Tab-separated table of C-alpha atoms in Angstrom:
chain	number	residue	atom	x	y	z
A	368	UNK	CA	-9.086	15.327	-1.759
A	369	UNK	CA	-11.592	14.273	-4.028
A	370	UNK	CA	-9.206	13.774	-6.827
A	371	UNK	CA	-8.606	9.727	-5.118
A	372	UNK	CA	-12.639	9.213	-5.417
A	373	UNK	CA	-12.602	10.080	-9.465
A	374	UNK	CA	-9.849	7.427	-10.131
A	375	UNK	CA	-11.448	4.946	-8.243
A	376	UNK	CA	-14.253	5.664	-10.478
A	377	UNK	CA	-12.647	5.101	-13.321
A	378	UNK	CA	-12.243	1.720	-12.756
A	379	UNK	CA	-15.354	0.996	-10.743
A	380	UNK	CA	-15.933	-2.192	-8.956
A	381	UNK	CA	-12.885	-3.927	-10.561
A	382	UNK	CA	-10.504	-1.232	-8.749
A	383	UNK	CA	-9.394	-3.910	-6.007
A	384	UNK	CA	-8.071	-6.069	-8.789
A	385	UNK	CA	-6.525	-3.078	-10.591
A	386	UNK	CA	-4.569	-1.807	-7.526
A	387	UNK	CA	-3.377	-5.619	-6.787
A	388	UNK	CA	-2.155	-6.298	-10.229
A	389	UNK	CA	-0.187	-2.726	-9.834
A	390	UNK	CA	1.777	-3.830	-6.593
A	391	UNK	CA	2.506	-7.118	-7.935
A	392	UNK	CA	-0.174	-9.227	-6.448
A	393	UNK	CA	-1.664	-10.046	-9.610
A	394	UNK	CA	-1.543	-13.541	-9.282
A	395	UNK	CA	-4.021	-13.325	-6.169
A	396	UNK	CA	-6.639	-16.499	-5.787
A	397	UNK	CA	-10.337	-14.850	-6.611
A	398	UNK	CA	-13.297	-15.956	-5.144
A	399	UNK	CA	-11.604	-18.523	-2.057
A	400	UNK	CA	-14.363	-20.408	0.205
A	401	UNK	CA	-13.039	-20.947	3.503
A	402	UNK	CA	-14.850	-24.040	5.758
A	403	UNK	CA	-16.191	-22.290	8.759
A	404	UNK	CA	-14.491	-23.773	11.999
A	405	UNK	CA	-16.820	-22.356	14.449
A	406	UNK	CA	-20.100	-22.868	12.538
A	407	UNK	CA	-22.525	-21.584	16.160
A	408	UNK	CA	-19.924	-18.925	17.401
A	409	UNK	CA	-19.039	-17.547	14.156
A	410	UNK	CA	-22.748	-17.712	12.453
A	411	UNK	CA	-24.453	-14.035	11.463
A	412	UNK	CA	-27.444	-12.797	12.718
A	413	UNK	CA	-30.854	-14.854	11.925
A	414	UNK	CA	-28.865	-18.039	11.194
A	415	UNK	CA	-28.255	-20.879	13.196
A	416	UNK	CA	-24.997	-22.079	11.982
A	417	UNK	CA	-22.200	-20.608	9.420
A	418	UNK	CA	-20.919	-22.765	7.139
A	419	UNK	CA	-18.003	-20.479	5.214
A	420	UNK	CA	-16.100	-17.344	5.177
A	421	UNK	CA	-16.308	-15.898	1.681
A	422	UNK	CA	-12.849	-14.197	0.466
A	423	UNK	CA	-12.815	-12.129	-2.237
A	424	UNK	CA	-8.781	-12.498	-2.926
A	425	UNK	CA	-5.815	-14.474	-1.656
A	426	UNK	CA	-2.422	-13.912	-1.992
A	427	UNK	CA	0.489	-15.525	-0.452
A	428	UNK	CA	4.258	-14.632	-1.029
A	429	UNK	CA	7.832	-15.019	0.945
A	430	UNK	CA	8.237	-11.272	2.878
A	431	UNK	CA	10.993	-10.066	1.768
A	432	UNK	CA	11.102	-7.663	5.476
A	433	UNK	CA	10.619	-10.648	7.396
A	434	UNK	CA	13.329	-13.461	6.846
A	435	UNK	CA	11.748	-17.079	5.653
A	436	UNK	CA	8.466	-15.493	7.210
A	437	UNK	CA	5.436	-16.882	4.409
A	438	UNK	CA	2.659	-14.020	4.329
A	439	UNK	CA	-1.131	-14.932	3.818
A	440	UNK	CA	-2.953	-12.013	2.917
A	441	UNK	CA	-7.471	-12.616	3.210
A	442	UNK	CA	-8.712	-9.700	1.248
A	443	UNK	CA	-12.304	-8.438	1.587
A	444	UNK	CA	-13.760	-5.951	-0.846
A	445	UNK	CA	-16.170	-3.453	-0.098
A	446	UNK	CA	-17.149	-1.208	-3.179
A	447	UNK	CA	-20.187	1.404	-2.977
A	448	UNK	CA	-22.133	4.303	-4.617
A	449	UNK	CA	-22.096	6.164	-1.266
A	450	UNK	CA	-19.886	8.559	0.765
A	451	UNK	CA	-18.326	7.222	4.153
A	452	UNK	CA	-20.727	7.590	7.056
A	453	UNK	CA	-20.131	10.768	9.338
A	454	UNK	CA	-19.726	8.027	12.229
A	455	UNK	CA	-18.085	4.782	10.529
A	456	UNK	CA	-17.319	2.773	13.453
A	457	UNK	CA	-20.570	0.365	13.260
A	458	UNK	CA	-20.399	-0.653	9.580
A	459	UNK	CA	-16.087	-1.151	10.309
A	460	UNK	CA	-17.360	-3.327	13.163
A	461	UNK	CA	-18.991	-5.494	10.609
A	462	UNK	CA	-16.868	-5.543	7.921
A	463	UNK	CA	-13.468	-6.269	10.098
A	464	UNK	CA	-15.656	-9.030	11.948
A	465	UNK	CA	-16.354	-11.082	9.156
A	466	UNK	CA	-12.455	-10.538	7.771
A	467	UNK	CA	-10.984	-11.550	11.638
A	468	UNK	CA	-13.450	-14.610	11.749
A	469	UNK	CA	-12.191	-15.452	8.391
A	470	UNK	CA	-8.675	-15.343	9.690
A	471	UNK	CA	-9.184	-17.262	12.460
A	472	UNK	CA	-10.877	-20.584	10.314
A	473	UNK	CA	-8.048	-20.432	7.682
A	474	UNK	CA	-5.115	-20.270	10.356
A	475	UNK	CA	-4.313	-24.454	10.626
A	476	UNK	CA	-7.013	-25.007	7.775
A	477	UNK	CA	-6.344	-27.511	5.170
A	478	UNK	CA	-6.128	-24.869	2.515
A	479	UNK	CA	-3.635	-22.864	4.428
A	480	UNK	CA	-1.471	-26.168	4.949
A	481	UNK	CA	-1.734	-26.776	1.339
A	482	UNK	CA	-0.439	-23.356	-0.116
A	483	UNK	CA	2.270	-23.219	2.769
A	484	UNK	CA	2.938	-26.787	1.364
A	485	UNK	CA	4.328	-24.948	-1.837
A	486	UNK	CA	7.017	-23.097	-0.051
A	487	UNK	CA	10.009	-23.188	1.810
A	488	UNK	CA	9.651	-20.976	5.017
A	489	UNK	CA	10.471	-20.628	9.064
A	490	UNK	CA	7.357	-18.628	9.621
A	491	UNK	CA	3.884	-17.377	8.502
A	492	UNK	CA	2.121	-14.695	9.640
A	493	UNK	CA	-1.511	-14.481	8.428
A	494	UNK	CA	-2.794	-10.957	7.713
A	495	UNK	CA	-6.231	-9.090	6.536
A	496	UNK	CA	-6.719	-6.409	3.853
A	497	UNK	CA	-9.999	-4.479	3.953
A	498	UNK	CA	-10.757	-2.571	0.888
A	499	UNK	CA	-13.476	0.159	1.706
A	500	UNK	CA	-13.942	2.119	-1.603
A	501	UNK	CA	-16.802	4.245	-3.114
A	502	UNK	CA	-16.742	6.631	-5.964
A	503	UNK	CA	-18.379	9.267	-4.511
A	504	UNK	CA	-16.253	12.841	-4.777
A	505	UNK	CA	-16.307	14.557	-1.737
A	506	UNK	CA	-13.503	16.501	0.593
A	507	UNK	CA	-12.770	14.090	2.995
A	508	UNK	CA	-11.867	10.895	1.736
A	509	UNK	CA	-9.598	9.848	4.629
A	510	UNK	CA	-11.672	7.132	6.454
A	511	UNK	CA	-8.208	5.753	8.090
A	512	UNK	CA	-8.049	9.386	9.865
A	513	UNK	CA	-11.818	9.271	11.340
A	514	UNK	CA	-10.745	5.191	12.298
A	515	UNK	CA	-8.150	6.205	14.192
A	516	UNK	CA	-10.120	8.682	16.636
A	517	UNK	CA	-12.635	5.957	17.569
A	518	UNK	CA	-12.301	3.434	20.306
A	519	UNK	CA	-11.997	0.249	18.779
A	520	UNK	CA	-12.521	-3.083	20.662
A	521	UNK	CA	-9.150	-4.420	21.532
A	522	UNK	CA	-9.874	-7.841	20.009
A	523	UNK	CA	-10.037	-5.831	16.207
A	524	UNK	CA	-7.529	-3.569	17.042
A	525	UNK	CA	-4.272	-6.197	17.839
A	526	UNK	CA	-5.463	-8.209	14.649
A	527	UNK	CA	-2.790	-7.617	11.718
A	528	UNK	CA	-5.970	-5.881	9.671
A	529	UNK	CA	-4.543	-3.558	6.912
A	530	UNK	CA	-7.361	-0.789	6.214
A	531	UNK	CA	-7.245	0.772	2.093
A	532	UNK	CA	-9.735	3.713	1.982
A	533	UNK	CA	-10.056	5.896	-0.797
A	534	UNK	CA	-7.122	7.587	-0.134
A	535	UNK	CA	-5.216	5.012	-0.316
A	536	UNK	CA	-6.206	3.148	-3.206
A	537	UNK	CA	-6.221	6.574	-4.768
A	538	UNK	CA	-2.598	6.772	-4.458
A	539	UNK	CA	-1.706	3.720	-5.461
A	540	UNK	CA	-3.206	3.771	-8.442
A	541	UNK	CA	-2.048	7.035	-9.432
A	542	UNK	CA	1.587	6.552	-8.694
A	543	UNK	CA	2.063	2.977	-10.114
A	544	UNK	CA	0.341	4.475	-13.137
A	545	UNK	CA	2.547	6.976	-13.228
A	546	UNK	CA	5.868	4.666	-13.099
A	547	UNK	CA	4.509	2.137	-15.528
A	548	UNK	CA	3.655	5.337	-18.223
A	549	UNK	CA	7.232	5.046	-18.157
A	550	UNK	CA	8.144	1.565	-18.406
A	551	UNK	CA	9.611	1.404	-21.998
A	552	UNK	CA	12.286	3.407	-20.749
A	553	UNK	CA	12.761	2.457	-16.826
A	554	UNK	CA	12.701	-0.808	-14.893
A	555	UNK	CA	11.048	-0.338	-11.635
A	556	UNK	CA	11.620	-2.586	-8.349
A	557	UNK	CA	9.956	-1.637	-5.063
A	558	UNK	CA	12.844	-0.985	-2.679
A	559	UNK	CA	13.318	-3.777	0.426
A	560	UNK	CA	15.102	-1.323	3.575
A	561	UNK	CA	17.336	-3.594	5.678
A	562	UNK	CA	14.849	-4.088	8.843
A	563	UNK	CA	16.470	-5.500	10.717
A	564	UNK	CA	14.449	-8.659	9.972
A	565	UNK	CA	15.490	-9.638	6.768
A	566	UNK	CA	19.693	-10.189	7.289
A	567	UNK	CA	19.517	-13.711	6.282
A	568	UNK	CA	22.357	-13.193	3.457
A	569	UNK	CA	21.057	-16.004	1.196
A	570	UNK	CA	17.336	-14.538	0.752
A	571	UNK	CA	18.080	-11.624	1.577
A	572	UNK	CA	16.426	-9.008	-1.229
A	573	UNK	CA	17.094	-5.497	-1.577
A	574	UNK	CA	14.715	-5.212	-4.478
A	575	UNK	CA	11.857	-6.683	-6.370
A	576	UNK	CA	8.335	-6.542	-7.781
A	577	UNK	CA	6.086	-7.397	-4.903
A	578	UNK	CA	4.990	-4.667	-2.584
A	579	UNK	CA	5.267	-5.965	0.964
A	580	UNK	CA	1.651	-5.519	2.807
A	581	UNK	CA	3.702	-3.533	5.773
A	582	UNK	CA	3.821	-0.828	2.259
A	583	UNK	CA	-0.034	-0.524	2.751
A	584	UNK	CA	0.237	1.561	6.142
A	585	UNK	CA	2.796	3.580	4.766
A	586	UNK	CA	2.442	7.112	3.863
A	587	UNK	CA	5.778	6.202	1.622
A	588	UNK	CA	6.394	4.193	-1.633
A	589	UNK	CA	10.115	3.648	-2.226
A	590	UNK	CA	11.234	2.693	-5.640
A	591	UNK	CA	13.861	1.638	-7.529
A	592	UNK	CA	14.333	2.633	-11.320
A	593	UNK	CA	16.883	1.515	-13.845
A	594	UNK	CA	17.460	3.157	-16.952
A	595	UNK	CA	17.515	0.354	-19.992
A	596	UNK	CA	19.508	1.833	-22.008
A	597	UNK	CA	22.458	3.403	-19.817
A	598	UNK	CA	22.014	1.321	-16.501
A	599	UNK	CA	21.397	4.220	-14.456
A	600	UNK	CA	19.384	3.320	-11.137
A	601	UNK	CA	17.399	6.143	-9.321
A	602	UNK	CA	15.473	5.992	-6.437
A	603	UNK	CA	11.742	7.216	-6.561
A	604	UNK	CA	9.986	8.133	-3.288
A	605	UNK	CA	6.115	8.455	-3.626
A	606	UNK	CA	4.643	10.336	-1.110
A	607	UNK	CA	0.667	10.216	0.126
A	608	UNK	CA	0.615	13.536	2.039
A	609	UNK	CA	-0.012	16.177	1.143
A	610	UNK	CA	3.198	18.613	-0.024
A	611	UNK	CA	4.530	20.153	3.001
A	612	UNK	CA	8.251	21.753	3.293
A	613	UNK	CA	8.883	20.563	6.324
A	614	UNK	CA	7.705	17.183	5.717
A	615	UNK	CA	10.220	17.403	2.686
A	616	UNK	CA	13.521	18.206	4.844
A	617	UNK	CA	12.673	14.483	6.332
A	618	UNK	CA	12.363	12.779	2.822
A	619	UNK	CA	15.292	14.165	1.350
A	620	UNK	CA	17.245	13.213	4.353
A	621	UNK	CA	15.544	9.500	4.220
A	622	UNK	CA	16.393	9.416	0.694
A	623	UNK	CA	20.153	9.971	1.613
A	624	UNK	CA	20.047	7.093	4.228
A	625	UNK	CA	18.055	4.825	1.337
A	626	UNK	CA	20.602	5.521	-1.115
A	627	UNK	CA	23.497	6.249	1.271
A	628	UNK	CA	24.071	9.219	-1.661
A	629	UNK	CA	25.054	6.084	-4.563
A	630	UNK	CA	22.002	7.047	-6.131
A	631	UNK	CA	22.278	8.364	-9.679
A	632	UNK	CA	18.955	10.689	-8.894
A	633	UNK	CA	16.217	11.283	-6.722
A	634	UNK	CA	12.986	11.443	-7.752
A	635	UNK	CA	10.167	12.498	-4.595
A	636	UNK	CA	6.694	13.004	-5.762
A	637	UNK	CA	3.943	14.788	-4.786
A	638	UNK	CA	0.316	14.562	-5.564
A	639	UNK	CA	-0.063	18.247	-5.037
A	640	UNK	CA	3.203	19.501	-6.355
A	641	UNK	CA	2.932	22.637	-8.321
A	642	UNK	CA	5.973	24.320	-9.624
A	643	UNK	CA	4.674	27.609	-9.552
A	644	UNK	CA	3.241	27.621	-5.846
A	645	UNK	CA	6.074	25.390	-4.320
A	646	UNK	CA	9.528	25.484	-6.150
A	647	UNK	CA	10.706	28.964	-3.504
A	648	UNK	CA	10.082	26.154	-0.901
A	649	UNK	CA	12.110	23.435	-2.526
A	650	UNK	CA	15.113	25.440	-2.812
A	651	UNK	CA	15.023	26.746	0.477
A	652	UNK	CA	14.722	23.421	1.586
A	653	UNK	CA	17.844	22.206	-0.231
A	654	UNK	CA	20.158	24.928	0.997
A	655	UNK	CA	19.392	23.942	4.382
A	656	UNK	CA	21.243	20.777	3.514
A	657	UNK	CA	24.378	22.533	2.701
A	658	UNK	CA	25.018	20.126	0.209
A	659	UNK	CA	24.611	20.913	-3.210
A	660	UNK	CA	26.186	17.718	-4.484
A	661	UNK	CA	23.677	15.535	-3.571
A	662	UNK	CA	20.520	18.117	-3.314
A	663	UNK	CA	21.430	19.002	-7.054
A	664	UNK	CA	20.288	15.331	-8.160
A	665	UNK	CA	16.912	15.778	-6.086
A	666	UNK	CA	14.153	16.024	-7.968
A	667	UNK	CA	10.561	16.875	-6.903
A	668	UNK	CA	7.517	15.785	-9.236
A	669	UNK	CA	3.727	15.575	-9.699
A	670	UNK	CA	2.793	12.058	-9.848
A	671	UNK	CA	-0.461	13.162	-11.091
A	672	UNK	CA	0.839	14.208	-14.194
A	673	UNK	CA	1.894	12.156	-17.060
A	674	UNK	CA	5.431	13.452	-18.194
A	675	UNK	CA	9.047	12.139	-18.134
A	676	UNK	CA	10.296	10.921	-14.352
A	677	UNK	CA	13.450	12.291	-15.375
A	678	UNK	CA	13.697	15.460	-17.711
C-alpha cells in the first residue's frame, strides 16, 4: 500500500492544501488563531495558562446532506519524515486533544458568530479534520485500521473528529487527479444521495462541487460527469479498497440505486484494477445480475492510470 505514501511525497508538506483545493475546499481560511476560553484547564504541559488554539485551516459551507445545517470544519495538520508508530494511540491522544479543545473555544466564539453571520442556516454542527501524513513508503499505511482496535477515551471518541491517514489522502489525491486529467472533456459534480436529511425542496442539491466532510469516512467517492460536448452524464464511483469481486456485486448494485439505471454509463474504479488479473471476475460478476442492459454500460477502471474515463 505504499503507492498512497509516494504521492503524498510528491507534494510534501503542502499536500493538506492540495487535497482541500481537490474536494472543493479551496477557499479554506489558513493560519486561524482561536482565543483560548479555558486558558488554566486547557493550558499544555509546563505552562500556566493557554492563550490560543492554533488552526491550520478553516472552512465553512451549507451541507448539502444536512438541510440549512452550516458546517465548520477546524483542520489540524500533521506532516512528518517518519512511519506511523507500531502503537499510535499516545501521539493520537495528543494530536485529537489539542483539535477537541480547539473545538470547544470556537463553538459560541466571536469568530464563529461572525462567519455564521454570513449565512442563512437552521443549524451548525462544528466538526474536526486531523490530517496525519508522512512520506515514508512502507506496507501498512492504514493508521485508521490500527485506530480503530484501540480503546479510545469516550470523551475523543463521540467528538465529530474526521481522521485522513495516508491512505486516505492517498486516494484522494489520486482519484480527483484522475477526473480533473479529464476536465477539458467532462464536467464533474460530487453526487448529493437523498439522506433523508436534505428533502427541503428549495435547497435541496443533488449535485455540486463541494465534497461533504461525511465523504471523508467513506470508503466511496460518487461522481457525477457530463460530457461537454454531447450532454451525456455518467456516474463515477471511486472506490478506496482494495479490488475485491464480491465487494463489486455491492457497487454495481449501489450504482443502480444511485442512478436508478438513467445513467448514460458507469464508471467504478479501482486503485488495483488490472485487466489482465481481474476482467474473468468482472464478467462473472455481471452475469450474476442477469441484466445485460444495464451491466453492458458498467465500466471498471484504474484510477491510477492516466487514460480516457470513457473509451
Amino acid at each position: 500500500m505504499g503507492e498512497w505514501s509516494k504521492k503524498i511525497g510528491e507534494y510534501g508538506e503542502d499536500v493538506v492544501y492540495k487535497v482541500l483545493s481537490l474536494i472543493g475546499w479551496g477557499s479554506s481560511t489558513k493560519g486561524v488563531d482561536i482565543p483560548c476560553m479555558e486558558k488554566k484547564m486547557h493550558a499544555k504541559s509546563g505552562s500556566e495558562e493557554r492563550t490560543e488554539h492554533g488552526i491550520d485551516y478553516m472552512y465553512t459551507y451549507i451541507n448539502p446532506l444536512v438541510s440549512g445545517q452550516l458546517v465548520h470544519a477546524l483542520i489540524s495538520s500533521k506532516y512528518s519524515n517518519k512511519k506511523y508508530p507500531n502503537n499510535p494511540r499516545s501521539i493520537y491522544k495528543e494530536y485529537t486533544k489539542d483539535l477537541i479543545e480547539g473545538l470547544e473555544c470556537f463553538d459560541g466564539s466571536e469568530q464563529q458568530i461572525d462567519i455564521s453571520s454570513k449565512f442563512e442556516y437552521s443549524s451548525t454542527h462544528n466538526v474536526g479534520i486531523l490530517f496525519w501524513l508522512n512520506n515514508i513508503e512502507e506496507e501498512e499505511d492504514n493508521l485508521i485500521k490500527r485506530l480503530d482496535s484501540l480503546r479510545l477515551d469516550t470523551s475523543t471518541s463521540e467528538k465529530s473528529l474526521f481522521i485522513i491517514d495516508n491512505r486516505k489522502a492517498g486516494f484522494i489525491l489520486q482519484l480527483m487527479l484522475y477526473i480533473k486529467t479529464n476536465e477539458s472533456e467532462y464536467d464533474y459534480y460530487f453526487y448529493y444521495p437523498n439522506t433523508g436529511l436534505n428533502i427541503n425542496p428549495l435547497d435541496r442539491k443533488n449535485v455540486g462541487k463541494i465534497l461533504p466532510v461525511e465523504y471523508l469516512n467513506s470508503p466511496i467517492i460518487p461522481i457525477k460527469l457530463i460530457n461537454k460536448k454531447s450532454g451525456e452524464t455518467s456516474l463515477f464511483l471511486g472506490i478506496l479498497d482494495d479490488f475485491d469481486s464480491e465487494d463489486l456485486i455491492r457497487i454495481i448494485g449501489l450504482s443502480r440505486d444511485i442512478t436508478t439505471e438513467l445513467a448514460g454509463k458507469v464508471i467504478i474504479g479501482f486503485h488495483d484494477y488490472n485487466e489482465l488479473n481481474h476482467g474473468s471476475s468482472v464478467t462473472t460478476v455481471k452475469q450474476q445480475f442477469q441484466d445485460d442492459s444495464y451491466t453492458k454500460s458498467v465500466k471498471i477502471i484504474n484510477y491510477t492510470k492516466i487514460l480516457d474515463l470513457l473509451v
